Short mmCIF file of C-alpha atoms in Angstrom, two decimals:
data_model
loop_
_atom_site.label_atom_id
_atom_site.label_comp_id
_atom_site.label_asym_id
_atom_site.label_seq_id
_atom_site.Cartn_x
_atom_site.Cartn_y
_atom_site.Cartn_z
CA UNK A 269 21.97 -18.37 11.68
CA UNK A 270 19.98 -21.13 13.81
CA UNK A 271 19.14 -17.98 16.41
CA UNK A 272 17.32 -16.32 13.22
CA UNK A 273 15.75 -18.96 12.18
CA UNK A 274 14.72 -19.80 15.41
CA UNK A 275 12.93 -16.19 15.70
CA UNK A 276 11.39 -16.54 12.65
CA UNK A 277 10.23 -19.53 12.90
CA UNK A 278 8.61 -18.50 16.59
CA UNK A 279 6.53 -16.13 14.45
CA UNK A 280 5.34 -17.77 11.66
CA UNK A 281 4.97 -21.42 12.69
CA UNK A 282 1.59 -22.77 13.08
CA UNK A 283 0.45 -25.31 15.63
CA UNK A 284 -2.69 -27.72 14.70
CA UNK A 285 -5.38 -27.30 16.84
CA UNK A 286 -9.41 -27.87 16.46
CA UNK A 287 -11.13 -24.22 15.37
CA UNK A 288 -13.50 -23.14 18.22
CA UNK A 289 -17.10 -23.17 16.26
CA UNK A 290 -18.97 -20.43 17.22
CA UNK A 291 -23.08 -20.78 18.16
CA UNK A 292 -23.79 -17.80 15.51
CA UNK A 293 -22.14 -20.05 12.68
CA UNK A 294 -23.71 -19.14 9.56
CA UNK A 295 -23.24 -20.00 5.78
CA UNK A 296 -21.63 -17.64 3.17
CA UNK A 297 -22.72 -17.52 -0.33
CA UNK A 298 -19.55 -18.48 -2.51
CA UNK A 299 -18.73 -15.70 -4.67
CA UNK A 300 -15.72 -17.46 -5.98
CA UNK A 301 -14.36 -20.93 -6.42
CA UNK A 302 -12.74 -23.04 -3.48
CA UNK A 303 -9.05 -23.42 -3.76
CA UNK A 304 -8.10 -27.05 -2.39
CA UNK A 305 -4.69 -26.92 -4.30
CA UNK A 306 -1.61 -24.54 -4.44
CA UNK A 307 -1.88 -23.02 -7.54
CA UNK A 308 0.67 -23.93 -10.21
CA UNK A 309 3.99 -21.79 -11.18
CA UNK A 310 2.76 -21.28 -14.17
CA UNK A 311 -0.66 -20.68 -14.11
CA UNK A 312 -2.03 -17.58 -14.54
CA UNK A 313 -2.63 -16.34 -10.73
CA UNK A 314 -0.05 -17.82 -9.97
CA UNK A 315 2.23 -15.67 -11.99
CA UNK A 316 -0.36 -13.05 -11.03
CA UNK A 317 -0.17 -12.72 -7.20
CA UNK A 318 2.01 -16.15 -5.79
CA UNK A 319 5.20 -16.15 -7.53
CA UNK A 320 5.63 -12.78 -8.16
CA UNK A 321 6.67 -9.26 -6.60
CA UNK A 322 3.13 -7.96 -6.07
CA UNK A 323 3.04 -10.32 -3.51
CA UNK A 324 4.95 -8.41 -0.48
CA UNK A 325 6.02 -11.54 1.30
CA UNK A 326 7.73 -12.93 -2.28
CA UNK A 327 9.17 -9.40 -2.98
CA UNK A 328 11.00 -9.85 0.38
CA UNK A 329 12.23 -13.90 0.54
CA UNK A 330 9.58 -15.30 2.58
CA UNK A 331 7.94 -17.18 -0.31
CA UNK A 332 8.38 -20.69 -2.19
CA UNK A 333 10.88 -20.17 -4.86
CA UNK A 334 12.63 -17.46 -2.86
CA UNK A 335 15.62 -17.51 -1.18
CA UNK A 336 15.21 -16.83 2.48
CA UNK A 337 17.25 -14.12 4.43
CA UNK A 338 19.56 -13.37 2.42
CA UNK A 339 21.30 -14.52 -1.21
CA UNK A 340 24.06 -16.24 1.11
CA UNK A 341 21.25 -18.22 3.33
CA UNK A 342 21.21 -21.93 2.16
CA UNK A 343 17.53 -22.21 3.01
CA UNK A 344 14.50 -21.69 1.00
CA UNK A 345 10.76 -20.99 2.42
CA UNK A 346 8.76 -24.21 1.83
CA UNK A 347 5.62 -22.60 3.51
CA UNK A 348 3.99 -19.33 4.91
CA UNK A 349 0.67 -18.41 6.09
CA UNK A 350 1.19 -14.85 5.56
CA UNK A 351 2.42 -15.35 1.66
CA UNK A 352 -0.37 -17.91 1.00
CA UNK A 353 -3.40 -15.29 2.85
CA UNK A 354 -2.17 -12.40 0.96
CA UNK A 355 -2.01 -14.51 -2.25
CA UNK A 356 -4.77 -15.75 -1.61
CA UNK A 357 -7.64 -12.82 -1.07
CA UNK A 358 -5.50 -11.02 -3.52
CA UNK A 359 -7.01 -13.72 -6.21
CA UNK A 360 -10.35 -13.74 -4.86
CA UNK A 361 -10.48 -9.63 -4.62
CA UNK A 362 -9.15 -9.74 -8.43
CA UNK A 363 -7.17 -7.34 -6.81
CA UNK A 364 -4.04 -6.85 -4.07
CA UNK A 365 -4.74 -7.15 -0.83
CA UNK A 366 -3.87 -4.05 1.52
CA UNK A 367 -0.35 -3.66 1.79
CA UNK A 368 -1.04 -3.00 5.38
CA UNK A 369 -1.01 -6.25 5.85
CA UNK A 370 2.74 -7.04 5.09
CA UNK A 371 3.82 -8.02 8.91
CA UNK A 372 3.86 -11.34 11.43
CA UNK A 373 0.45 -12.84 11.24
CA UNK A 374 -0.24 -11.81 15.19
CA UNK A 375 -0.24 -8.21 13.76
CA UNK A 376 -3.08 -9.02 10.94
CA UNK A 377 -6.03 -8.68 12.98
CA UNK A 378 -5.01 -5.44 15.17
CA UNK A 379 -3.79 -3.87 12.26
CA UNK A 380 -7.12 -4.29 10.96
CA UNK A 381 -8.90 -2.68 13.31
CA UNK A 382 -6.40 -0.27 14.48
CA UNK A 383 -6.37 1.29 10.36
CA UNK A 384 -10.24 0.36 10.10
CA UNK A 385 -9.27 -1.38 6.53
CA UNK A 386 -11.90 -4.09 6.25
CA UNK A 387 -14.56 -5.23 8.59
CA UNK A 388 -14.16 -8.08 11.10
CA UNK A 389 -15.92 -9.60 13.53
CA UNK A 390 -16.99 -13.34 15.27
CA UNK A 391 -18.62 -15.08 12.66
CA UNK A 392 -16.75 -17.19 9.84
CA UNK A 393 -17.74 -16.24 6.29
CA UNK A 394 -16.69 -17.64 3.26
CA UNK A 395 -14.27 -14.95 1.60
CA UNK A 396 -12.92 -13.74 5.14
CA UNK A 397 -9.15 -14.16 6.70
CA UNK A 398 -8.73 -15.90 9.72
CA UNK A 399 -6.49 -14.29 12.48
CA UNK A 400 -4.81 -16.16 15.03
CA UNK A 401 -1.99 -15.00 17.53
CA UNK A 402 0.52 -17.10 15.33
CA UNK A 403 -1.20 -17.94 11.96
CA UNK A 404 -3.80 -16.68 9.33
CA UNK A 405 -5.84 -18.92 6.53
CA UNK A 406 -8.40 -18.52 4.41
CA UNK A 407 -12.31 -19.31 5.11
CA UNK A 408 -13.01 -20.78 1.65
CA UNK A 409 -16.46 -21.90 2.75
CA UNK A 410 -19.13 -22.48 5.69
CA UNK A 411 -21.02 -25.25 5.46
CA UNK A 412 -23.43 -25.60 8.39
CA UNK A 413 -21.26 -25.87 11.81
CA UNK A 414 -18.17 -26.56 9.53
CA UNK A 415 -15.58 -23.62 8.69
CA UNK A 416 -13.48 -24.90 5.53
CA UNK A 417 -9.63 -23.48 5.28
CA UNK A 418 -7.23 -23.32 2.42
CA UNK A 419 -3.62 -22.53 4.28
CA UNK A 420 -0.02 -22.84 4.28
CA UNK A 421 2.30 -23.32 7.15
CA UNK A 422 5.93 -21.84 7.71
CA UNK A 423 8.35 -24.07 6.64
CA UNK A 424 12.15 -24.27 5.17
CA UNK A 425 13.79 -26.42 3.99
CA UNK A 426 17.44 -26.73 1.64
CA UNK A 427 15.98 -28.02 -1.09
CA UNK A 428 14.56 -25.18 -3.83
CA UNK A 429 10.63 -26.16 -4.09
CA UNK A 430 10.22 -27.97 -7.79
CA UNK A 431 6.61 -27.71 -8.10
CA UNK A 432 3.87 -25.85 -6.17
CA UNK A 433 3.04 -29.70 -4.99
CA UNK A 434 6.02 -29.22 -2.86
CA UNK A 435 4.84 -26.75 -0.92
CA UNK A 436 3.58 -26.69 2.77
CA UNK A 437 -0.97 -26.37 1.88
CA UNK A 438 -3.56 -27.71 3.72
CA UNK A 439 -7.99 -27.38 2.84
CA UNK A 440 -9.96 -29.05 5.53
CA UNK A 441 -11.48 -27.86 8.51
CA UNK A 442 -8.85 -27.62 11.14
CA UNK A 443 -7.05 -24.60 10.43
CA UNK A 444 -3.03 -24.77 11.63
CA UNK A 445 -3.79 -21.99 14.56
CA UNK A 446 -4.39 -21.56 18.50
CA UNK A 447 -6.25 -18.97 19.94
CA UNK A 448 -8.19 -17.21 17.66
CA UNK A 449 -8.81 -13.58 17.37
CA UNK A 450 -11.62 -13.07 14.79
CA UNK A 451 -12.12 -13.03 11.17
CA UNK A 452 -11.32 -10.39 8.43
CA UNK A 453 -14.20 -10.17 5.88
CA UNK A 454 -11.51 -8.55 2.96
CA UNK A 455 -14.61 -9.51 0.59
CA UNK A 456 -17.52 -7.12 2.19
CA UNK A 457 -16.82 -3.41 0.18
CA UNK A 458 -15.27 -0.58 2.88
CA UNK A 459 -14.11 3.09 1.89
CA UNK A 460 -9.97 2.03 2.88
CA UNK A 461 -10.09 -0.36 0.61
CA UNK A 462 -7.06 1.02 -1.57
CA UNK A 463 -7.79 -1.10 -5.14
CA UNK A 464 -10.88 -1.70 -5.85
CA UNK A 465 -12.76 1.51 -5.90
CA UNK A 466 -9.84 3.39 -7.94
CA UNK A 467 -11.03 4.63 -11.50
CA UNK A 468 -7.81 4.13 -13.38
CA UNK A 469 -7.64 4.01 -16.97
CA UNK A 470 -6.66 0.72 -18.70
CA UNK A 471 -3.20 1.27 -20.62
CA UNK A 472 -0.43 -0.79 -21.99
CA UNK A 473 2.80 0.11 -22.20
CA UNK A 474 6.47 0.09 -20.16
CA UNK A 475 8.26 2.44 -18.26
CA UNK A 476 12.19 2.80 -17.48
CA UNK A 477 12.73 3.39 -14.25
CA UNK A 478 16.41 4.65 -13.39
CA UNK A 479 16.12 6.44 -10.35
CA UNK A 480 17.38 4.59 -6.96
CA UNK A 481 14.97 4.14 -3.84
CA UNK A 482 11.98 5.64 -5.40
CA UNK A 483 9.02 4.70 -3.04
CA UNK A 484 5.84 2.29 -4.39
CA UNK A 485 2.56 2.40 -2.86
CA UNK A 486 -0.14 0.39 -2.43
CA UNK A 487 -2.51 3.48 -4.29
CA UNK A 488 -1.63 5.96 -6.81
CA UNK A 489 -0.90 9.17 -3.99
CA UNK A 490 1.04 9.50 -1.29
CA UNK A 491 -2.11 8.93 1.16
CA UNK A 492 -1.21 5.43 0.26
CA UNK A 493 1.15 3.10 2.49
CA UNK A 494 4.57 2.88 0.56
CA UNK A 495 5.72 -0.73 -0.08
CA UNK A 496 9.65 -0.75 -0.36
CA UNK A 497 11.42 0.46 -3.40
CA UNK A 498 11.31 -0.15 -7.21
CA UNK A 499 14.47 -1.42 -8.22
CA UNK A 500 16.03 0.44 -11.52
CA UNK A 501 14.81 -1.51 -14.34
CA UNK A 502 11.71 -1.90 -17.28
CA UNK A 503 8.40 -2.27 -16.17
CA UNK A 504 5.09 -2.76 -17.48
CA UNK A 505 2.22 -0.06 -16.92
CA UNK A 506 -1.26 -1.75 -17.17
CA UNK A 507 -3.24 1.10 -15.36
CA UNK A 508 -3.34 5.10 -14.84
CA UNK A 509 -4.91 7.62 -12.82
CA UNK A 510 -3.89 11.25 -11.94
CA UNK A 511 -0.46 10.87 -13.33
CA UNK A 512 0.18 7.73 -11.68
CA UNK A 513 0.88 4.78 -13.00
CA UNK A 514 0.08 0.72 -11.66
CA UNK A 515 3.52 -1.42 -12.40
CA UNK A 516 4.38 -4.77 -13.15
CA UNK A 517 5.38 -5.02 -9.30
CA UNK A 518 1.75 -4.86 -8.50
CA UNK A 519 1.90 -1.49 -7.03
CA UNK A 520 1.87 2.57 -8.15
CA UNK A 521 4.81 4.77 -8.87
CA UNK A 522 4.53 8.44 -9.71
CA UNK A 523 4.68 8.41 -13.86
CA UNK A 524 6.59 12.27 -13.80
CA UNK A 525 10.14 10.25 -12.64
CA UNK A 526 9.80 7.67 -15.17
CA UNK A 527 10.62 7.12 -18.41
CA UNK A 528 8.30 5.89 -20.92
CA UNK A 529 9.95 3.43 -23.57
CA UNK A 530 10.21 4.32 -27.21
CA UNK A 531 8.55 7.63 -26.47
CA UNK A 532 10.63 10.46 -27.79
CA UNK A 533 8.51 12.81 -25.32
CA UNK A 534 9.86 10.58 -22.05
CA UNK A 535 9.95 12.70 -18.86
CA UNK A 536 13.46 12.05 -17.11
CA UNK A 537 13.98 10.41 -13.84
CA UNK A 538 16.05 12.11 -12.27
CA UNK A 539 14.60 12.64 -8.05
CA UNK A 540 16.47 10.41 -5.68
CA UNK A 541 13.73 9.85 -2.78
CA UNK A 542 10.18 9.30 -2.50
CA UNK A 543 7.38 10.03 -5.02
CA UNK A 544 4.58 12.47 -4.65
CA UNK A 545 0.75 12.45 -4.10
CA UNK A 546 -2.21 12.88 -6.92
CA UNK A 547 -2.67 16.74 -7.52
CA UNK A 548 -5.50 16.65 -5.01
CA UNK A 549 -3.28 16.14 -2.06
CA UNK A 550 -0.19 16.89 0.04
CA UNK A 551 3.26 15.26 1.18
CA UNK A 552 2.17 16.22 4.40
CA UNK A 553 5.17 18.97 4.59
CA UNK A 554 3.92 22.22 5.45
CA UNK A 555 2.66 23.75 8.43
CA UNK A 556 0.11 26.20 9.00
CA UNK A 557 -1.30 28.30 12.34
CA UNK A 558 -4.91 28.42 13.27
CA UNK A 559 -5.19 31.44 15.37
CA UNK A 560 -9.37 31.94 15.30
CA UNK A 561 -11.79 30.56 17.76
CA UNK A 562 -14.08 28.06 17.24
CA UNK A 563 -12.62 26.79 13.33
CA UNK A 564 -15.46 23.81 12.39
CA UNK A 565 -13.45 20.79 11.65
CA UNK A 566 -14.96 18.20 9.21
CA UNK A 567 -14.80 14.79 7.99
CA UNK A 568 -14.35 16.02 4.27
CA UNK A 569 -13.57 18.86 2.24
CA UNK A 570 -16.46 20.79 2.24
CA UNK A 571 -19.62 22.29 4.24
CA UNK A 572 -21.58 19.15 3.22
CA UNK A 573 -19.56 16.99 5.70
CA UNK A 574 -20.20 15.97 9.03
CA UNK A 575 -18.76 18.61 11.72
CA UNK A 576 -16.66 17.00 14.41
CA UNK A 577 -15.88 19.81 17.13
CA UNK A 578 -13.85 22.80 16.91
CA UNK A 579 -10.04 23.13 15.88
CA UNK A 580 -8.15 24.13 18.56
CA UNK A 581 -5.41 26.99 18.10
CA UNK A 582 -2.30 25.85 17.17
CA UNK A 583 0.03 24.70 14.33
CA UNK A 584 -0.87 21.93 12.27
CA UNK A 585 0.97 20.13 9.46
CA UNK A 586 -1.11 19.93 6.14
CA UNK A 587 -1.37 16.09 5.09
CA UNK A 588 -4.17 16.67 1.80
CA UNK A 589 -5.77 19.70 0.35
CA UNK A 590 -9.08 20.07 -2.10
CA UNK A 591 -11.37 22.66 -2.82
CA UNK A 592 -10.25 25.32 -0.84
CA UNK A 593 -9.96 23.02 2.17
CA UNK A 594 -6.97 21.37 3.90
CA UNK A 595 -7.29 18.05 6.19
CA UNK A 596 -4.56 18.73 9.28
CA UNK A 597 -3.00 15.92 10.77
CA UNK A 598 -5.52 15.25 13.07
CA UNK A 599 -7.48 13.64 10.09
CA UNK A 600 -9.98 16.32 9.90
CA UNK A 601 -10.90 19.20 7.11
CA UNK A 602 -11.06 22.83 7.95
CA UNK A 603 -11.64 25.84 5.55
CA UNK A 604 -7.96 27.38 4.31
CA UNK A 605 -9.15 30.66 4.08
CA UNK A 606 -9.27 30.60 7.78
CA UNK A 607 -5.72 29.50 8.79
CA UNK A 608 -1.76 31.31 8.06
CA UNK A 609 0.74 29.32 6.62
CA UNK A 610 3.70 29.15 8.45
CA UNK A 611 6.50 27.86 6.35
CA UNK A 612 7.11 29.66 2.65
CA UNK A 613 10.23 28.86 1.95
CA UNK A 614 11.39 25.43 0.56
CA UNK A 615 14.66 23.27 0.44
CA UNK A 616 15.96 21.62 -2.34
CA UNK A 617 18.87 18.69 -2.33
CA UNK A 618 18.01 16.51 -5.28
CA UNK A 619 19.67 17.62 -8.55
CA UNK A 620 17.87 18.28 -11.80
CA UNK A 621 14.47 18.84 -9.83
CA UNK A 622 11.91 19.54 -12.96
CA UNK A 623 10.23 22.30 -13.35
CA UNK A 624 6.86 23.58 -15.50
CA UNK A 625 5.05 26.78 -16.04
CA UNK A 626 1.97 25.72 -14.17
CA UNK A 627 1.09 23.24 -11.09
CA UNK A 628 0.85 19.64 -13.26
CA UNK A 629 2.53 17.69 -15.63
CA UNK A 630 0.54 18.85 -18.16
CA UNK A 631 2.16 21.95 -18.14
CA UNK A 632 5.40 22.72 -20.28
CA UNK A 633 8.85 21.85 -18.60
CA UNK A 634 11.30 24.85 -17.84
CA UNK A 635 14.18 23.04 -17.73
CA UNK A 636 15.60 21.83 -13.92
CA UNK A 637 16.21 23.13 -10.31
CA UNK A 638 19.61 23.43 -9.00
CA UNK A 639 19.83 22.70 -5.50
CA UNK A 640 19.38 25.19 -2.92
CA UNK A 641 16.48 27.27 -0.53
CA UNK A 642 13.57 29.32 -2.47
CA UNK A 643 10.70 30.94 -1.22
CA UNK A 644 7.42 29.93 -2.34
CA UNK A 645 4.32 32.58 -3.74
CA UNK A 646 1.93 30.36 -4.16
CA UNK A 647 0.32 26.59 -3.86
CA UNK A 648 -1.75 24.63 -5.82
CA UNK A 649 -2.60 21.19 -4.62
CA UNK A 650 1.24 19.53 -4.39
CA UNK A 651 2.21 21.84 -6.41
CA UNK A 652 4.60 25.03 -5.30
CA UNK A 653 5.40 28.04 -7.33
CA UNK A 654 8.77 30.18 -6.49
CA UNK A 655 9.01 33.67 -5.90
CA UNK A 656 11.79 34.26 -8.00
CA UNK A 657 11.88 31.91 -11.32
CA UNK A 658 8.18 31.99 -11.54
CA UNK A 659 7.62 28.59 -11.89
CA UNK A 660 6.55 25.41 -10.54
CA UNK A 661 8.21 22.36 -8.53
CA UNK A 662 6.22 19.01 -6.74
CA UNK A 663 6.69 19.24 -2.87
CA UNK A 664 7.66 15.92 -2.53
CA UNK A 665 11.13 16.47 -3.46
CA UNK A 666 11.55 19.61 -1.45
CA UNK A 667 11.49 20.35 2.47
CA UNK A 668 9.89 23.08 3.77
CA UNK A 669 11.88 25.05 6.04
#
């Protein structure tokens, strides 16, 4: 047990050092109000994005009022950098952070900039992360030469945290980190930002989940990171969009495997692994062969986008599909009408798989899928119609052989 803790603790603990002020040190407009305390248990952000399971770091134990390790570990987190930061910009965003962000704090900033999720750079703003080689904190303001923090440290202890006054927080100036890398500016708007551009419609209701190890993500499609599993249980659904719906965990499971309560027209859940993409795109399970010279590739689905080069020949798995295009697994759109598909025929291992007379949920259910291999006519977004019942299945519950 001390050898764990003594890895963990190598990660997460933060050393106080003076922050390096930079020549180019400007000041931020606040867009939002300082945070000099931790926020209460019971307070509404709080409940919102601290103390609660749409925070990633409180979902898995490394958060006040969380066991840590394990349910047999006698120690509790007094303290982390990474639960506070994600917290944190989560409130200020009015939104979750990335779930990209979910690792050691070393790993924020080149994760970052490896995924292109926010822009970074030299120069402290107010509203930006901080990323050391062992810590993260908040900028909360920049007032002349001065850089203002609001942080937490990693800390245990054996004694449950009472009160959020209990817990490991520092605002001042001199920010609980050595070396720094840059700074994260999760406020300034980007196109991988997965929340806050999403037109979901505003609902209110609760879902039964039954199903084991069905996936979450951080956006309603399986282009989206997947955070963990939803445990089997009742939910609350405050937001929808393409048959998806946003959960009381903070995050987006696919609507078709749950079960809505006291609605005598619930869909069952009855799937066993992960849950599917929007009906625009792909599980990024077939394969198709690009035999012709010369193929344009493209940064979107359609002639309006930038070229980028040629496709070379080859076979290329299928990760999204729109309009008559198909983006390959290269990251780049070419035209489908110019490449073969390879594999038509489809595995299936999970019992009771749905299935509906057309390629959506809003089409009428034809009863369930045994398990077994079918071949496939026909494809419509993630959608897969068999040769021989003449219906349709979602791809994400089948493999493609």
């Amino acid at each position: 047990m001390k050898k764990i803790l003594s890895a963990i603790l190598t990660v997460f603990l933060a050393v106080t050092v003076a922050v390096p002020l930079s020549a180019d040190s400007v000041s931020a407009a606040d867009t939002f109000s300082v945070r000099t305390s931790m926020p209460d248990y019971d307070s509404a952000v709080g409940k919102k994005y601290y103390y609660t399971n749409s925070n990633i770091f409180y979902q898995i134990g490394l958060a006040p009022t969380r066991k840590k390790l394990s349910s047999s570990s006698k120690y509790y987190c007094r303290g982390n950098c990474t639960w506070y930061a994600y917290a944190r910009a989560s409130e200020i965003l009015g939104h979750n952070l990335n779930t990209n962000f979910r690792w050691a704090a070393g790993k924020w900033w080149s994760t970052n900039k490896s995924k292109k999720i926010y822009p970074y750079g030299s120069t402290p703003k107010a509203g930006s992360i901080a990323c050391y080689n062992n810590h993260v904190a908040i900028v909360e303001k920049v007032s002349g030469n001065k850089i203002y923090y609001s942080e937490s440290g990693w800390r245990t202890t054996t004694k449950k945290p009472a009160k959020a006054s209990d817990i490991e927080f520092q605002y001042g100036t001199k920010a609980w980190g050595s070396k720094l890398q840059g700074y994260i500016y999760f406020t300034e708007k980007t196109n991988n930002d997965t929340e806050a551009d999403i037109p979901a419609t505003k609902v209110n209701y609760q879902v039964k989940i039954s199903v084991k190890n069905l996936n979450q993500r951080i956006g309603p499609g399986t282009g989206y990171d997947k955070v963990g599993y939803v445990k089997p249980g009742t939910y609350a659904v405050d937001r929808e969009y393409n048959g998806w719906g946003h959960i009381s965990t903070g995050y987006w499971v696919y609507l078709e495997y749950t079960e809505k309560v006291n609605s005598t027209t619930a869909t069952k859940a009855t799937a066993t692994t992960a849950v599917s993409a929007s009906s625009a795109a792909l599980s990024g399970i077939y394969k198709v062969k690009i035999d012709v010279s010369q193929l344009n590739r493209r940064k979107g689905p359609g002639t309006s986008y930038a070229k980028v080069g040629y496709a070379k020949k080859g076979t290329y798995t299928v990760t999204e599909e729109k309009n008559g295009w198909c983006r390959l697994s290269d990251g780049y759109w070419v035209c489908k009408k110019y490449v073969t598909v390879v594999n038509n025929k489809i595995k299936v291992t999970v019992t009771e798989l749905r299935m509906r007379t057309g390629p959506g949920t809003k089409y009428a259910s034809k009863g369930y899928l045994k398990p077994g291999t079918y071949e496939v006519s026909e494809r419509s977004g993630s959608w897969v119609k068999l040769k021989s019942k003449g219906y349709w299945v979602h791809t994400d519950y089948v493999k493609f052989l």
